[in-house]
Structure formats: structure tokens, C-alpha cells
Short mmCIF file of C-alpha atoms and ligand atoms in Angstrom, two decimals:
data_model
loop_
_atom_site.label_atom_id
_atom_site.label_comp_id
_atom_site.label_asym_id
_atom_site.label_seq_id
_atom_site.Cartn_x
_atom_site.Cartn_y
_atom_site.Cartn_z
CA UNK O 1 -76.55 44.20 122.45
CA UNK O 2 -75.25 44.22 118.87
CA UNK O 3 -75.22 40.88 117.17
CA UNK O 4 -71.90 39.08 116.94
CA UNK O 5 -70.03 38.88 113.60
CA UNK O 6 -68.38 35.51 114.19
CA UNK O 7 -69.02 32.46 116.37
CA UNK O 8 -66.62 29.77 117.65
CA UNK O 9 -67.73 26.35 118.92
CA UNK O 10 -65.10 24.36 120.80
CA UNK O 11 -62.92 26.00 123.41
CA UNK O 12 -59.93 23.71 123.53
CA UNK O 13 -56.53 25.21 122.72
CA UNK O 14 -57.16 25.90 119.01
CA UNK O 15 -60.70 27.26 119.35
CA UNK O 16 -59.75 29.60 122.21
CA UNK O 17 -56.79 31.02 120.35
CA UNK O 18 -58.65 31.46 117.06
CA UNK O 19 -61.51 33.22 118.89
CA UNK O 20 -59.02 35.62 120.48
CA UNK O 21 -57.29 36.14 117.12
CA UNK O 22 -60.57 37.04 115.35
CA UNK O 23 -61.62 39.34 118.23
CA UNK O 24 -58.24 41.11 118.15
CA UNK O 25 -58.91 42.12 114.50
CA UNK O 26 -62.03 44.01 115.56
CA UNK O 27 -64.82 41.45 115.11
CA UNK O 28 -67.35 40.84 117.92
CA UNK O 29 -67.36 37.17 118.89
CA UNK O 30 -69.73 34.59 120.38
CA UNK O 31 -68.35 31.37 121.88
CA UNK O 32 -69.83 28.05 122.96
CA UNK O 33 -68.36 24.83 124.33
CA UNK O 34 -70.13 21.57 125.11
CA UNK O 35 -68.80 21.52 128.69
CA UNK O 36 -69.82 24.82 130.32
CA UNK O 37 -66.95 24.82 132.82
CA UNK O 38 -64.47 25.37 129.95
CA UNK O 39 -66.50 28.32 128.71
CA UNK O 40 -66.57 29.83 132.21
CA UNK O 41 -62.82 29.35 132.58
CA UNK O 42 -62.13 30.92 129.18
CA UNK O 43 -64.36 33.92 129.93
CA UNK O 44 -62.77 34.44 133.35
CA UNK O 45 -59.15 33.94 132.36
CA UNK O 46 -58.74 34.98 128.73
CA UNK O 47 -61.77 36.96 127.60
CA UNK O 48 -61.84 39.72 130.21
CA UNK O 49 -62.31 43.15 128.55
CA UNK O 50 -62.67 41.49 125.15
CA UNK O 51 -65.62 41.81 122.81
CA UNK O 52 -66.57 38.18 123.42
CA UNK O 53 -69.98 36.93 124.53
CA UNK O 54 -70.44 33.39 125.87
CA UNK O 55 -73.45 31.20 125.24
CA UNK O 56 -74.36 28.13 127.29
CA UNK O 57 -76.75 26.48 124.84
CA UNK O 58 -76.43 26.07 121.09
CA UNK O 59 -79.78 27.87 120.64
CA UNK O 60 -78.56 30.90 122.59
CA UNK O 61 -75.27 30.83 120.62
CA UNK O 62 -77.05 30.85 117.25
CA UNK O 63 -79.30 33.74 118.35
CA UNK O 64 -76.26 35.85 119.23
CA UNK O 65 -74.96 35.82 115.65
CA UNK O 66 -75.69 38.30 112.87
CA UNK O 67 -76.83 36.88 109.53
CA UNK O 68 -75.51 35.27 107.48
CA UNK O 69 -74.14 33.39 110.48
CA UNK O 70 -70.46 32.47 110.38
CA UNK O 71 -69.65 29.62 112.75
CA UNK O 72 -66.19 28.14 113.22
CA UNK O 73 -66.25 24.61 114.65
CA UNK O 74 -62.96 23.71 116.41
CA UNK O 75 -63.71 20.32 117.98
CA UNK O 76 -62.03 16.95 117.73
CA UNK O 77 -62.06 15.60 114.17
CA UNK O 78 -64.47 12.77 113.27
CA UNK O 79 -67.76 12.09 115.10
CA UNK O 80 -67.68 15.30 117.21
CA UNK O 81 -67.79 17.45 114.03
CA UNK O 82 -70.89 15.59 112.80
CA UNK O 83 -72.46 15.87 116.26
CA UNK O 84 -72.00 19.66 116.28
CA UNK O 85 -73.29 20.01 112.70
CA UNK O 86 -76.38 17.94 113.57
CA UNK O 87 -77.11 20.25 116.50
CA UNK O 88 -76.62 23.41 114.45
CA UNK O 89 -78.40 22.41 111.23
CA UNK O 90 -82.03 22.80 112.41
CA UNK O 91 -81.22 26.17 113.96
CA UNK O 92 -79.58 27.78 110.92
CA UNK O 93 -81.12 29.56 107.92
CA UNK O 94 -80.23 29.57 104.22
CA UNK O 95 -76.97 31.38 103.54
CA UNK O 96 -75.52 30.72 107.01
CA UNK O 97 -72.19 28.93 107.00
CA UNK O 98 -70.25 26.45 109.10
CA UNK O 99 -66.44 26.32 108.98
CA UNK O 100 -64.71 23.14 110.19
CA UNK O 101 -61.21 24.22 111.19
CA UNK O 102 -60.12 20.82 112.57
CA UNK O 103 -57.94 18.20 110.93
CA UNK O 104 -60.87 16.41 109.27
CA UNK O 105 -60.43 13.71 106.68
CA UNK O 106 -61.11 15.32 103.27
CA UNK O 107 -63.63 12.61 102.38
CA UNK O 108 -65.72 13.57 105.45
CA UNK O 109 -65.52 17.18 104.31
CA UNK O 110 -66.74 16.23 100.81
CA UNK O 111 -69.76 14.53 102.37
CA UNK O 112 -70.52 17.37 104.80
CA UNK O 113 -70.21 20.02 102.07
CA UNK O 114 -72.67 18.14 99.83
CA UNK O 115 -75.14 17.60 102.71
CA UNK O 116 -75.10 21.20 103.88
CA UNK O 117 -75.09 22.77 100.41
CA UNK O 118 -78.20 20.70 99.62
CA UNK O 119 -80.00 22.45 102.50
CA UNK O 120 -78.93 25.95 101.38
CA UNK O 121 -76.19 26.27 104.00
CA UNK O 122 -72.54 26.94 103.23
CA UNK O 123 -69.73 24.68 104.46
CA UNK O 124 -66.03 25.48 104.51
CA UNK O 125 -63.54 22.74 105.42
CA UNK O 126 -60.50 24.75 106.46
CA UNK O 127 -57.03 23.45 107.20
CA UNK O 128 -55.37 25.48 109.96
CA UNK O 129 -51.63 25.19 110.44
CA UNK O 130 -49.36 26.79 112.98
CA UNK O 131 -50.34 25.09 116.22
CA UNK O 132 -51.40 27.06 119.27
CA UNK O 133 -49.26 30.09 118.62
CA UNK O 134 -50.21 30.29 114.94
CA UNK O 135 -53.91 30.14 115.84
CA UNK O 136 -53.48 33.12 118.16
CA UNK O 137 -51.10 35.28 116.17
CA UNK O 138 -51.68 34.28 112.55
CA UNK O 139 -51.97 30.77 111.08
CA UNK O 140 -51.73 29.57 107.51
CA UNK O 141 -55.31 28.90 106.42
CA UNK O 142 -56.41 26.43 103.75
CA UNK O 143 -60.16 26.90 103.23
CA UNK O 144 -62.17 24.92 100.68
CA UNK O 145 -65.86 24.15 100.18
CA UNK O 146 -68.75 26.46 99.26
CA UNK O 147 -67.27 29.32 97.18
CA UNK O 148 -69.95 31.88 98.17
CA UNK O 149 -69.37 31.12 101.83
CA UNK O 150 -65.65 31.73 101.36
CA UNK O 151 -66.39 35.13 99.77
CA UNK O 152 -68.36 36.12 102.89
CA UNK O 153 -65.54 34.94 105.14
CA UNK O 154 -62.64 36.33 103.11
CA UNK O 155 -62.39 39.74 104.88
CA UNK O 156 -62.13 38.02 108.27
CA UNK O 157 -59.82 35.20 107.20
CA UNK O 158 -57.51 37.63 105.41
CA UNK O 159 -57.12 39.60 108.64
CA UNK O 160 -56.50 36.66 110.98
CA UNK O 161 -54.07 34.77 108.73
CA UNK O 162 -50.28 35.11 108.98
CA UNK O 163 -48.92 38.02 106.94
CA UNK O 164 -45.73 37.69 104.90
CA UNK O 165 -43.80 39.82 102.45
CA UNK O 166 -45.23 38.88 99.09
CA UNK O 167 -45.94 41.24 96.19
CA UNK O 168 -48.98 39.20 95.12
CA UNK O 169 -50.75 38.97 98.48
CA UNK O 170 -49.32 39.08 102.03
CA UNK O 171 -52.14 37.11 103.74
CA UNK O 172 -51.47 33.36 104.09
CA UNK O 173 -54.95 32.32 102.97
CA UNK O 174 -56.51 31.53 99.62
CA UNK O 175 -59.61 29.67 98.47
CA UNK O 176 -58.22 26.19 97.73
CA UNK O 177 -61.18 24.73 95.83
CA UNK O 178 -64.60 23.10 96.24
CA UNK O 179 -65.62 20.17 98.49
CA UNK O 180 -62.78 18.74 100.56
CA UNK O 181 -60.00 20.65 98.75
CA UNK O 182 -58.93 22.63 101.82
CA UNK O 183 -58.63 19.60 104.05
CA UNK O 184 -56.90 17.65 101.27
CA UNK O 185 -54.19 20.29 100.96
CA UNK O 186 -53.85 20.48 104.76
CA UNK O 187 -53.43 16.69 104.84
CA UNK O 188 -50.60 16.85 102.28
CA UNK O 189 -49.12 19.82 104.16
CA UNK O 190 -48.92 17.52 107.20
CA UNK O 191 -47.43 14.72 105.08
CA UNK O 192 -44.71 17.11 103.91
CA UNK O 193 -44.23 18.15 107.54
CA UNK O 194 -43.63 14.47 108.45
CA UNK O 195 -41.08 14.30 105.60
CA UNK O 196 -39.26 17.47 106.66
CA UNK O 197 -39.08 16.38 110.31
CA UNK O 198 -37.73 12.93 109.44
CA UNK O 199 -35.13 14.37 107.04
CA UNK O 200 -33.93 16.76 109.73
CA UNK O 201 -33.82 13.87 112.23
CA UNK O 202 -31.64 11.85 109.83
CA UNK O 203 -29.24 14.79 109.30
CA UNK O 204 -29.03 15.06 113.10
CA UNK O 205 -28.33 11.30 113.41
CA UNK O 206 -25.47 11.44 110.90
CA UNK O 207 -23.99 14.58 112.44
CA UNK O 208 -24.28 13.29 115.99
CA UNK O 209 -23.75 9.55 115.76
CA UNK O 210 -21.70 9.52 112.55
CA UNK O 211 -19.50 12.60 112.76
CA UNK O 212 -19.66 12.90 116.56
CA UNK O 213 -20.94 16.49 116.85
CA UNK O 214 -21.80 17.79 120.32
CA UNK O 215 -25.11 19.53 121.06
CA UNK O 216 -23.26 22.87 121.17
CA UNK O 217 -21.84 22.23 117.70
CA UNK O 218 -25.25 21.05 116.41
CA UNK O 219 -26.75 24.30 117.69
CA UNK O 220 -24.07 26.24 115.78
CA UNK O 221 -24.42 24.20 112.55
CA UNK O 222 -28.23 24.35 112.48
CA UNK O 223 -28.06 28.08 113.24
CA UNK O 224 -25.81 28.53 110.19
CA UNK O 225 -28.04 26.35 108.02
CA UNK O 226 -31.00 28.50 108.99
CA UNK O 227 -29.21 31.48 107.44
CA UNK O 228 -29.00 29.77 104.03
CA UNK O 229 -31.49 30.28 101.17
CA UNK O 230 -31.84 26.51 100.85
CA UNK O 231 -32.68 25.54 104.42
CA UNK O 232 -34.00 28.68 106.13
CA UNK O 233 -37.19 27.43 107.77
CA UNK O 234 -39.21 27.22 110.98
CA UNK O 235 -38.26 23.57 111.58
CA UNK O 236 -34.50 24.25 111.29
CA UNK O 237 -34.95 27.31 113.52
CA UNK O 238 -36.68 25.38 116.31
CA UNK O 239 -34.16 22.53 116.00
CA UNK O 240 -31.39 25.12 116.58
CA UNK O 241 -33.17 26.19 119.78
CA UNK O 242 -33.78 22.60 120.86
CA UNK O 243 -30.04 21.75 120.79
CA UNK O 244 -29.36 24.63 123.20
CA UNK O 245 -32.12 23.85 125.70
CA UNK O 246 -30.95 22.68 129.12
CA UNK O 247 -32.88 20.25 131.30
CA UNK O 248 -33.68 21.95 134.65
CA UNK O 249 -33.77 18.56 136.40
CA UNK O 250 -30.34 17.27 135.41
CA UNK O 251 -28.53 20.31 134.04
CA UNK O 252 -27.76 18.36 130.86
CA UNK O 253 -29.13 18.95 127.37
CA UNK O 254 -32.87 18.24 127.35
CA UNK O 255 -32.69 16.61 123.89
CA UNK O 256 -30.59 13.79 125.36
CA UNK O 257 -33.33 12.94 127.87
CA UNK O 258 -36.22 12.79 125.40
CA UNK O 259 -37.35 9.25 124.58
CA UNK O 260 -36.93 8.31 120.91
CA UNK O 261 -40.50 7.08 120.35
CA UNK O 262 -42.48 9.40 118.06
CA UNK O 263 -46.25 9.80 118.13
CA UNK O 264 -48.62 10.55 115.26
CA UNK O 265 -52.24 11.48 114.83
CA UNK O 266 -53.01 10.14 111.36
CA UNK O 267 -52.63 12.85 108.72
CA UNK O 268 -49.29 11.41 107.56
CA UNK O 269 -50.86 7.98 107.18
CA UNK O 270 -53.82 9.47 105.29
CA UNK O 271 -51.38 11.19 102.90
CA UNK O 272 -49.64 7.89 102.19
CA UNK O 273 -52.96 6.13 101.64
CA UNK O 274 -54.08 8.85 99.24
CA UNK O 275 -50.77 8.61 97.34
CA UNK O 276 -51.31 4.87 96.90
CA UNK O 277 -54.94 5.34 95.84
CA UNK O 278 -54.11 8.04 93.29
CA UNK O 279 -50.98 6.28 92.00
CA UNK O 280 -48.58 9.08 92.97
CA UNK O 281 -45.22 7.91 94.39
CA UNK O 282 -44.47 9.70 97.69
CA UNK O 283 -41.73 7.46 99.13
CA UNK O 284 -40.10 10.12 101.32
CA UNK O 285 -43.37 10.82 103.12
CA UNK O 286 -44.05 7.10 103.46
CA UNK O 287 -40.54 6.58 104.89
CA UNK O 288 -41.19 9.35 107.40
CA UNK O 289 -44.46 7.80 108.61
CA UNK O 290 -42.80 4.40 108.80
CA UNK O 291 -39.84 5.80 110.73
CA UNK O 292 -42.23 7.03 113.43
CA UNK O 293 -43.84 3.59 113.57
CA UNK O 294 -40.41 1.92 113.87
CA UNK O 295 -39.36 4.40 116.57
CA UNK O 296 -42.45 3.52 118.60
CA UNK O 297 -41.25 -0.10 118.92
CA UNK O 298 -38.83 1.08 121.58
CA UNK O 299 -38.71 -1.96 123.86
CA UNK O 300 -38.43 -4.37 120.95
CA UNK O 301 -35.57 -2.34 119.43
CA UNK O 302 -33.74 -2.21 122.74
CA UNK O 303 -33.96 -6.02 122.97
CA UNK O 304 -32.88 -6.44 119.32
CA UNK O 305 -29.90 -4.11 119.80
CA UNK O 306 -28.36 -6.72 122.12
CA UNK O 307 -28.52 -9.37 119.39
CA UNK O 308 -28.08 -7.69 116.02
CA UNK O 309 -24.83 -5.82 115.53
CA UNK O 310 -23.93 -3.33 112.79
CA UNK O 311 -20.65 -2.72 110.93
CA UNK O 312 -19.08 -1.16 114.05
CA UNK O 313 -17.13 1.44 112.05
CA UNK O 314 -16.10 4.77 113.54
CA UNK O 315 -15.71 7.93 111.50
CA UNK O 316 -12.16 9.02 110.82
CA UNK O 317 -12.52 11.75 108.16
CA UNK O 318 -12.55 15.54 108.21
CA UNK O 319 -15.69 16.54 110.16
CA UNK O 320 -15.73 20.13 108.87
CA UNK O 321 -15.59 18.90 105.26
CA UNK O 322 -18.52 16.54 105.81
CA UNK O 323 -20.94 19.02 107.43
CA UNK O 324 -21.71 20.85 104.14
CA UNK O 325 -22.19 17.47 102.45
CA UNK O 326 -24.87 16.57 105.00
CA UNK O 327 -26.47 19.96 104.38
CA UNK O 328 -26.52 19.25 100.62
CA UNK O 329 -27.99 15.78 101.19
CA UNK O 330 -30.70 17.31 103.37
CA UNK O 331 -31.56 19.93 100.75
CA UNK O 332 -31.66 17.41 97.86
CA UNK O 333 -33.91 15.10 99.90
CA UNK O 334 -36.14 18.01 100.85
CA UNK O 335 -36.56 19.01 97.20
CA UNK O 336 -37.64 15.44 96.43
CA UNK O 337 -40.09 15.42 99.33
CA UNK O 338 -41.77 18.67 98.23
CA UNK O 339 -41.80 17.45 94.61
CA UNK O 340 -43.77 14.41 95.81
CA UNK O 341 -46.22 16.44 97.89
CA UNK O 342 -46.89 18.94 95.10
CA UNK O 343 -47.33 16.11 92.57
CA UNK O 344 -49.89 14.51 94.88
CA UNK O 345 -51.87 17.76 95.21
CA UNK O 346 -51.75 18.24 91.42
CA UNK O 347 -53.10 14.71 90.82
CA UNK O 348 -55.85 15.07 93.44
CA UNK O 349 -56.80 18.41 91.95
CA UNK O 350 -57.23 16.77 88.56
CA UNK O 351 -59.00 13.71 89.91
CA UNK O 352 -61.41 15.48 92.27
CA UNK O 353 -61.94 18.68 90.22
CA UNK O 354 -60.37 20.93 92.86
CA UNK O 355 -58.58 23.16 90.32
CA UNK O 356 -55.86 23.95 92.87
CA UNK O 357 -53.52 26.85 92.12
CA UNK O 358 -50.09 25.43 93.07
CA UNK O 359 -48.22 28.78 93.24
CA UNK O 360 -50.89 29.96 95.67
CA UNK O 361 -50.34 26.87 97.86
CA UNK O 362 -46.61 27.63 98.07
CA UNK O 363 -47.45 31.27 98.87
CA UNK O 364 -49.83 30.54 101.78
CA UNK O 365 -47.34 28.08 103.31
CA UNK O 366 -44.73 30.84 103.59
CA UNK O 367 -46.07 32.13 106.90
CA UNK O 368 -47.79 30.84 110.02
CA UNK O 369 -47.43 27.13 109.31
CA UNK O 370 -45.00 24.49 110.52
CA UNK O 371 -43.40 23.96 107.08
CA UNK O 372 -42.83 27.67 106.44
CA UNK O 373 -39.52 28.04 104.66
CA UNK O 374 -37.59 30.45 102.48
CA UNK O 375 -37.47 28.05 99.54
CA UNK O 376 -41.28 28.13 99.12
CA UNK O 377 -40.69 31.35 97.11
CA UNK O 378 -38.80 29.22 94.57
CA UNK O 379 -41.60 26.64 94.49
CA UNK O 380 -44.15 29.38 93.90
CA UNK O 381 -42.03 30.78 91.05
CA UNK O 382 -41.52 27.33 89.50
CA UNK O 383 -45.27 26.66 89.19
CA UNK O 384 -46.04 30.26 88.22
CA UNK O 385 -43.47 30.17 85.39
CA UNK O 386 -44.80 26.83 84.18
CA UNK O 387 -48.31 25.89 85.38
CA UNK O 388 -48.00 22.57 83.48
CA UNK O 389 -44.76 21.59 85.25
CA UNK O 390 -45.03 17.79 85.67
CA UNK O 391 -42.58 17.65 88.58
CA UNK O 392 -40.83 20.27 90.71
CA UNK O 393 -37.45 18.62 89.99
CA UNK O 394 -37.81 19.66 86.34
CA UNK O 395 -38.09 23.39 87.15
CA UNK O 396 -34.79 24.99 85.97
CA UNK O 397 -33.67 26.15 89.42
CA UNK O 398 -34.47 22.90 91.23
CA UNK O 399 -33.00 20.81 88.43
CA UNK O 400 -29.69 22.70 88.67
CA UNK O 401 -29.69 22.62 92.47
CA UNK O 402 -30.09 18.86 92.62
CA UNK O 403 -27.65 18.13 89.79
CA UNK O 404 -25.02 20.31 91.49
CA UNK O 405 -25.43 18.50 94.80
CA UNK O 406 -26.04 14.88 93.89
CA UNK O 407 -22.35 13.97 94.43
CA UNK O 408 -22.25 14.87 98.14
CA UNK O 409 -25.80 13.50 98.58
CA UNK O 410 -24.63 10.06 97.40
CA UNK O 411 -21.46 10.27 99.51
CA UNK O 412 -23.49 10.97 102.66
CA UNK O 413 -25.73 7.97 101.98
CA UNK O 414 -22.69 5.74 101.46
CA UNK O 415 -21.21 7.00 104.73
CA UNK O 416 -24.47 6.32 106.59
CA UNK O 417 -24.60 2.83 105.05
CA UNK O 418 -21.01 2.08 105.99
CA UNK O 419 -21.63 3.18 109.56
CA UNK O 420 -24.96 1.38 109.87
CA UNK O 421 -27.01 4.55 110.44
CA UNK O 422 -30.55 4.19 109.12
CA UNK O 423 -31.52 7.01 106.75
CA UNK O 424 -34.87 5.88 105.34
CA UNK O 425 -36.09 9.29 104.13
CA UNK O 426 -32.71 10.33 102.66
CA UNK O 427 -32.53 6.96 100.83
CA UNK O 428 -36.15 7.09 99.65
CA UNK O 429 -35.53 10.55 98.26
CA UNK O 430 -32.46 9.45 96.33
CA UNK O 431 -34.33 6.38 95.07
CA UNK O 432 -37.14 8.70 93.95
CA UNK O 433 -34.65 10.87 92.08
CA UNK O 434 -32.84 7.90 90.52
CA UNK O 435 -36.12 6.24 89.47
CA UNK O 436 -37.72 9.41 88.12
CA UNK O 437 -34.67 10.41 86.08
CA UNK O 438 -34.20 6.99 84.40
CA UNK O 439 -35.91 6.36 81.10
CA UNK O 440 -35.70 2.59 81.61
CA UNK O 441 -36.56 0.75 84.83
CA UNK O 442 -36.41 -3.01 85.46
CA UNK O 443 -40.19 -3.45 85.43
CA UNK O 444 -39.93 -5.16 82.03
CA UNK O 445 -39.01 -8.20 84.12
CA UNK O 446 -41.98 -7.59 86.45
CA UNK O 447 -44.29 -7.51 83.45
CA UNK O 448 -42.78 -10.69 82.03
CA UNK O 449 -43.29 -12.45 85.39
CA UNK O 450 -46.90 -11.21 85.62
CA UNK O 451 -47.59 -12.49 82.14
CA UNK O 452 -45.83 -15.79 82.89
CA UNK O 453 -47.80 -16.66 86.05
CA UNK O 454 -51.05 -14.81 85.45
CA UNK O 455 -51.41 -14.05 81.71
CA UNK O 456 -51.58 -10.36 82.65
CA UNK O 457 -50.13 -9.36 79.22
CA UNK O 458 -47.42 -6.77 78.49
CA UNK O 459 -46.67 -3.93 76.10
CA UNK O 460 -43.61 -4.06 73.82
CA UNK O 461 -40.83 -1.52 73.38
CA UNK O 462 -41.01 -1.89 69.60
CA UNK O 463 -44.80 -1.46 69.30
CA UNK O 464 -47.11 1.50 70.12
CA UNK O 465 -48.35 1.95 73.73
CA UNK O 466 -51.78 0.42 74.34
CA UNK O 467 -51.15 -2.78 72.33
CA UNK O 468 -51.01 -5.77 74.68
CA UNK O 469 -49.28 -9.12 74.10
CA UNK O 470 -49.30 -12.48 75.80
CA UNK O 471 -46.72 -15.25 75.53
CA UNK O 472 -47.10 -18.96 76.30
CA UNK O 473 -43.91 -18.97 78.37
CA UNK O 474 -43.68 -22.75 78.85
CA UNK O 475 -43.74 -23.57 75.13
P1 NBP W 501 -59.34 18.72 120.58
O1 NBP W 501 -59.09 18.04 119.31
O2 NBP W 501 -58.64 18.25 121.80
O3 NBP W 501 -60.94 18.70 120.86
C1 NBP W 501 -61.47 19.18 122.07
C2 NBP W 501 -62.74 19.95 121.80
O4 NBP W 501 -63.72 19.12 121.13
C3 NBP W 501 -63.39 20.40 123.10
O5 NBP W 501 -63.92 21.69 122.92
C4 NBP W 501 -64.49 19.36 123.30
O6 NBP W 501 -65.55 19.79 124.09
C5 NBP W 501 -64.94 19.20 121.87
N1 NBP W 501 -65.80 18.03 121.67
C6 NBP W 501 -65.51 16.71 121.70
BR1 NBP W 501 -63.88 16.01 122.13
N2 NBP W 501 -66.55 15.93 121.42
C7 NBP W 501 -67.57 16.78 121.20
C8 NBP W 501 -68.92 16.58 120.87
N3 NBP W 501 -69.41 15.35 120.67
N4 NBP W 501 -69.71 17.67 120.75
C9 NBP W 501 -69.21 18.90 120.94
N5 NBP W 501 -67.91 19.16 121.24
C10 NBP W 501 -67.11 18.10 121.38
O7 NBP W 501 -59.07 20.30 120.42
P2 NBP W 501 -57.83 21.08 119.75
O8 NBP W 501 -56.51 20.49 120.11
O9 NBP W 501 -58.10 22.52 120.01
O10 NBP W 501 -58.04 20.80 118.19
C11 NBP W 501 -59.23 21.12 117.49
C12 NBP W 501 -59.08 20.65 116.07
O11 NBP W 501 -58.01 21.38 115.46
C13 NBP W 501 -58.74 19.17 115.92
O12 NBP W 501 -59.32 18.65 114.77
C14 NBP W 501 -57.23 19.20 115.73
O13 NBP W 501 -56.76 18.06 115.04
C15 NBP W 501 -57.06 20.46 114.92
N6 NBP W 501 -55.74 21.09 114.99
C16 NBP W 501 -55.04 21.09 116.14
C17 NBP W 501 -53.79 21.70 116.18
C18 NBP W 501 -53.02 21.73 117.47
O14 NBP W 501 -51.87 22.20 117.42
N7 NBP W 501 -53.59 21.32 118.58
C19 NBP W 501 -53.28 22.32 115.04
C20 NBP W 501 -54.04 22.34 113.89
C21 NBP W 501 -55.27 21.71 113.87
P3 NBP W 501 -65.57 19.46 125.69
O15 NBP W 501 -64.77 20.54 126.32
O16 NBP W 501 -66.99 19.54 126.05
O17 NBP W 501 -64.97 18.10 125.87
#
């Protein structure tokens, strides 16, 4: 039997689909899973007539692979990844490479890359976005780690990635950078995804509970928004479908029967923690994570709703006139959210020596992934035209877009406030815009207070930066 070009360890939903994706591009595959019954099931149900060979021990699996061995690990993030690496390490030879395609914490990936590179092995920490379907048909791939390992893998990854229309490169994959760069960018991708989903949820809340739109009308409005340059995206597209979906049990709209308590797996929280550590404000993403936490307090909120009342106002304006205003508010907030995510990647790149190419990040997010959207072309152009761009909002096109729409954006927030509808991500985005665009903020008072109670010193507006002063405030 000819040796296998590519191996996959971990046959849960992602590993199975990626194995089938790689095989479908003409590469012979070997697979292994800790529990043999899953391997048997996969071989019997999904691998019939495919160029896939199963192994039932790690030793057998390693022997099936041609050198240098290319092994994709798709197991639960955390301890299981280390367990698999520890099993593989003694069986591999210099030049072989391990790819971790799970949602690993980038700091773990930094450590694993260093460990494995020190033994002559290659390690690629690769973010994979697109869920089950993306894994099978073409995900967005964010690989980072050992550069020589990536070079070996490039022909395969380029074939299995999502393909989009792009004059520079249609394959949604690029080498992100060394160490944990790939998993870092995937983490921020997920943070932006949290932001996008929360912003869409808030637009839905205003349209439904503020303006009183029915599910049929929401389906129509979201369908129209998906045709616009500004909002055309996977998440708006699936929301359009969701509003039309009927519940087979009741005959009503399924959306109305889904409990409003959102789950999370941790990448949004990691993004927020990294923003705080690196000193990059990402308030929209933080608001989105927090909104999921608040939503999960369902029973407590239900009890509170009987005691704490809101303004009790009902909407009496022109619904059709307000719908485009909500669209503008959503787009402005979305621009702020992406500006925050890109600023975080830029800072991490500087801090950790990743040397990330921001236009390339926007390019590979255009297909396969959950945040794929038409406006990523504009983000790519903005960073290509000016690689030193300090913030996306300062790119000519984004600047004009937000300045043109800030009126309706503010009106929508006032309406939500008047009606008592919480819009944490919309508000955080506007606060971000209003703080970033103001040359003077009230933190002169903060500095005075810090100096007053703690002698923390302050700089003066009439003296050069870097000179520090202290005042004996009680004298
Ligand atoms: P899971 O995250 O559910 O992991 C299940 C797999 O891990 C099984 O193959 C299981 O083997 C294996 N495993 C575990 Br658990 N502990 C192990 C150990 N100590 N040694 C060896 N194998 C072990 O699978 P998934 O949902 O396919 O996700 C895989 C990765 O991809 C995760 O990091 C996930 O966050 C990421 N991801 C998922 C999605 C998605 O849409 N699901 C999207 C993008 C990324 P067993 O069969 O023997 O228990």
C-alpha cells in the first residue's frame, strides 16, 4: 500500500469533515481516534470508497504516513492536545509536523511550538473557521507556527480552504506568523464574531420590540439588508433564514420558541482578556461577551422583570422611516467593532513579533468563515492602501461612511433609551467612536484624583509629555 500523504487524529465532527475535505482534493488519508468505535463508525458510514485508511493504534497511524509526516490533530482544546502530542512525539522524526486545528489558546500554541521546534519537529497552530460545513466544503484557515512546516503544508491547505473571487489569491488561507499567531488571529476572529452577533441581536430587538416588526417583515428587511454593500454577510443571510423557519411542533415561528440564554465556549472572553492585557480598547466585543453572560441569568431576570419597570413607552413614529436608521446604526457599530478587532491584532503583532499582514487577514475572512462579509474587501483595501493605518475608522472610505451615518445612529440609540431597550454593543460602539474622535477626554480629573490620594503624579498640558508633576493637594 502507498503511504498516506496526510493524517488526521480526532474523529469528532470537525476532524471527520476535514479528513473528507482533504481526501476529496486527491490526497490519500490516514485517520485515528482514541475511541476505536468512532473510527469504525466513520469508516463504515462516511469513508466507504474513499482513499482513507484507518489505524487503531498511534504507532500504526504514524507508520502509515509518508515523510515528512503531516498530522492534523482535531481534538478538544487544552489537555487533550498535549496528550496527543506526548503520544506522537517519540514516534516522529525530524522534519515531521503536527498541526493543531482546534480552538487552542494562543499561549498554549506558543509553548507547544517552542517545545516541538526544539526537537526538530514542526508545529502549526491553525485556526479553522466555518463550523461543520466549512470544514467539509472549504473553511477559512489561519495557520501560524513553524514557517518551513507551513511551506510543506501550503499545497494541501490551499486546496482545502474556501475559494473566493480575489485577484490577489482566491484561497482563504495565508501564513499568519510564527508561534501562536494563527490561534491569536482565530481568537480575535471569534471575538469579532461575538460582536457581530450581538449587534445583529440588538438591531432585531429594536425592530421587533421597538418598532413592532413581525417575523415575516424581519425576514424581508434582513433579506434586503443582505443585498447591500454594507451588510451583505453570512450572519445576516442566516438571520434572514431564521426568521422564516417554522416550528414543526407548534406551527409558529421557531425563533419565538428559542430560549434567550446564550452559551459561550471561551474565545470571546480570551479576546477581552487579551485586549485588557495589551491595552487595546475593544468595548463592543466586551459588551457582546457580557450580553451573553447577562442573558444566561434567565431565571433571575424573569424574577427582576416583575419588580423593575422601564419607561413603558410605545413607538408611535413612521416604521418605514426608522428601518434604514437601524440599518445605519448597525453598520456604524459594525465598523467600530472591526476597527477594535483589527487594532487588537495589530498591537499583538507588534508585541509578540507576529508581523501579521492585515490586508491578508481581511482577505482570508472573505470566504468559509462565520464573519465572511462583503465589506471585508474594503477593510483589505484600507490596510493595503495604508499599512500604517492606526485605526480602520481613519481610512477614507470608513471615515466618510461613519460621518454620513452618525445622525441616524445617535437617533436609534436615543429611541432605544427612551423605550428601555438595552443596546450594549450599539452603545459601546458609539462610545468608542465618541472617545476616539475627541482630542480631550475627562481623564485630567482622573489623574488629579490619582495624584491627590496616591501621589501617582500627572503630566501637564503646557509641558512636554514624559515630565511628571506632583501637587500637595491639601496645602
Ligand atoms: P471536540 O472538541 O468535541 O473533541 C472531541 C474529540 O477529542 C474526539 O475525537 C475525542 O476522542 C478527542 N479527545 C478528547 Br475529548 N480527549 C482526548 C485525549 N485525551 N486524547 C485523544 N483524543 C481525545 O471535537 P470537535 O467539535 O470536532 O472540535 C475539535 C476542535 O475544533 C476543538 O478545539 C473545537 O473547539 C474546534 N472547532 C470546532 C468547531 C465546531 O464548529 N465544532 C469549529 C471550529 C473549531 P474520543 O472519541 O476518544 O472521545
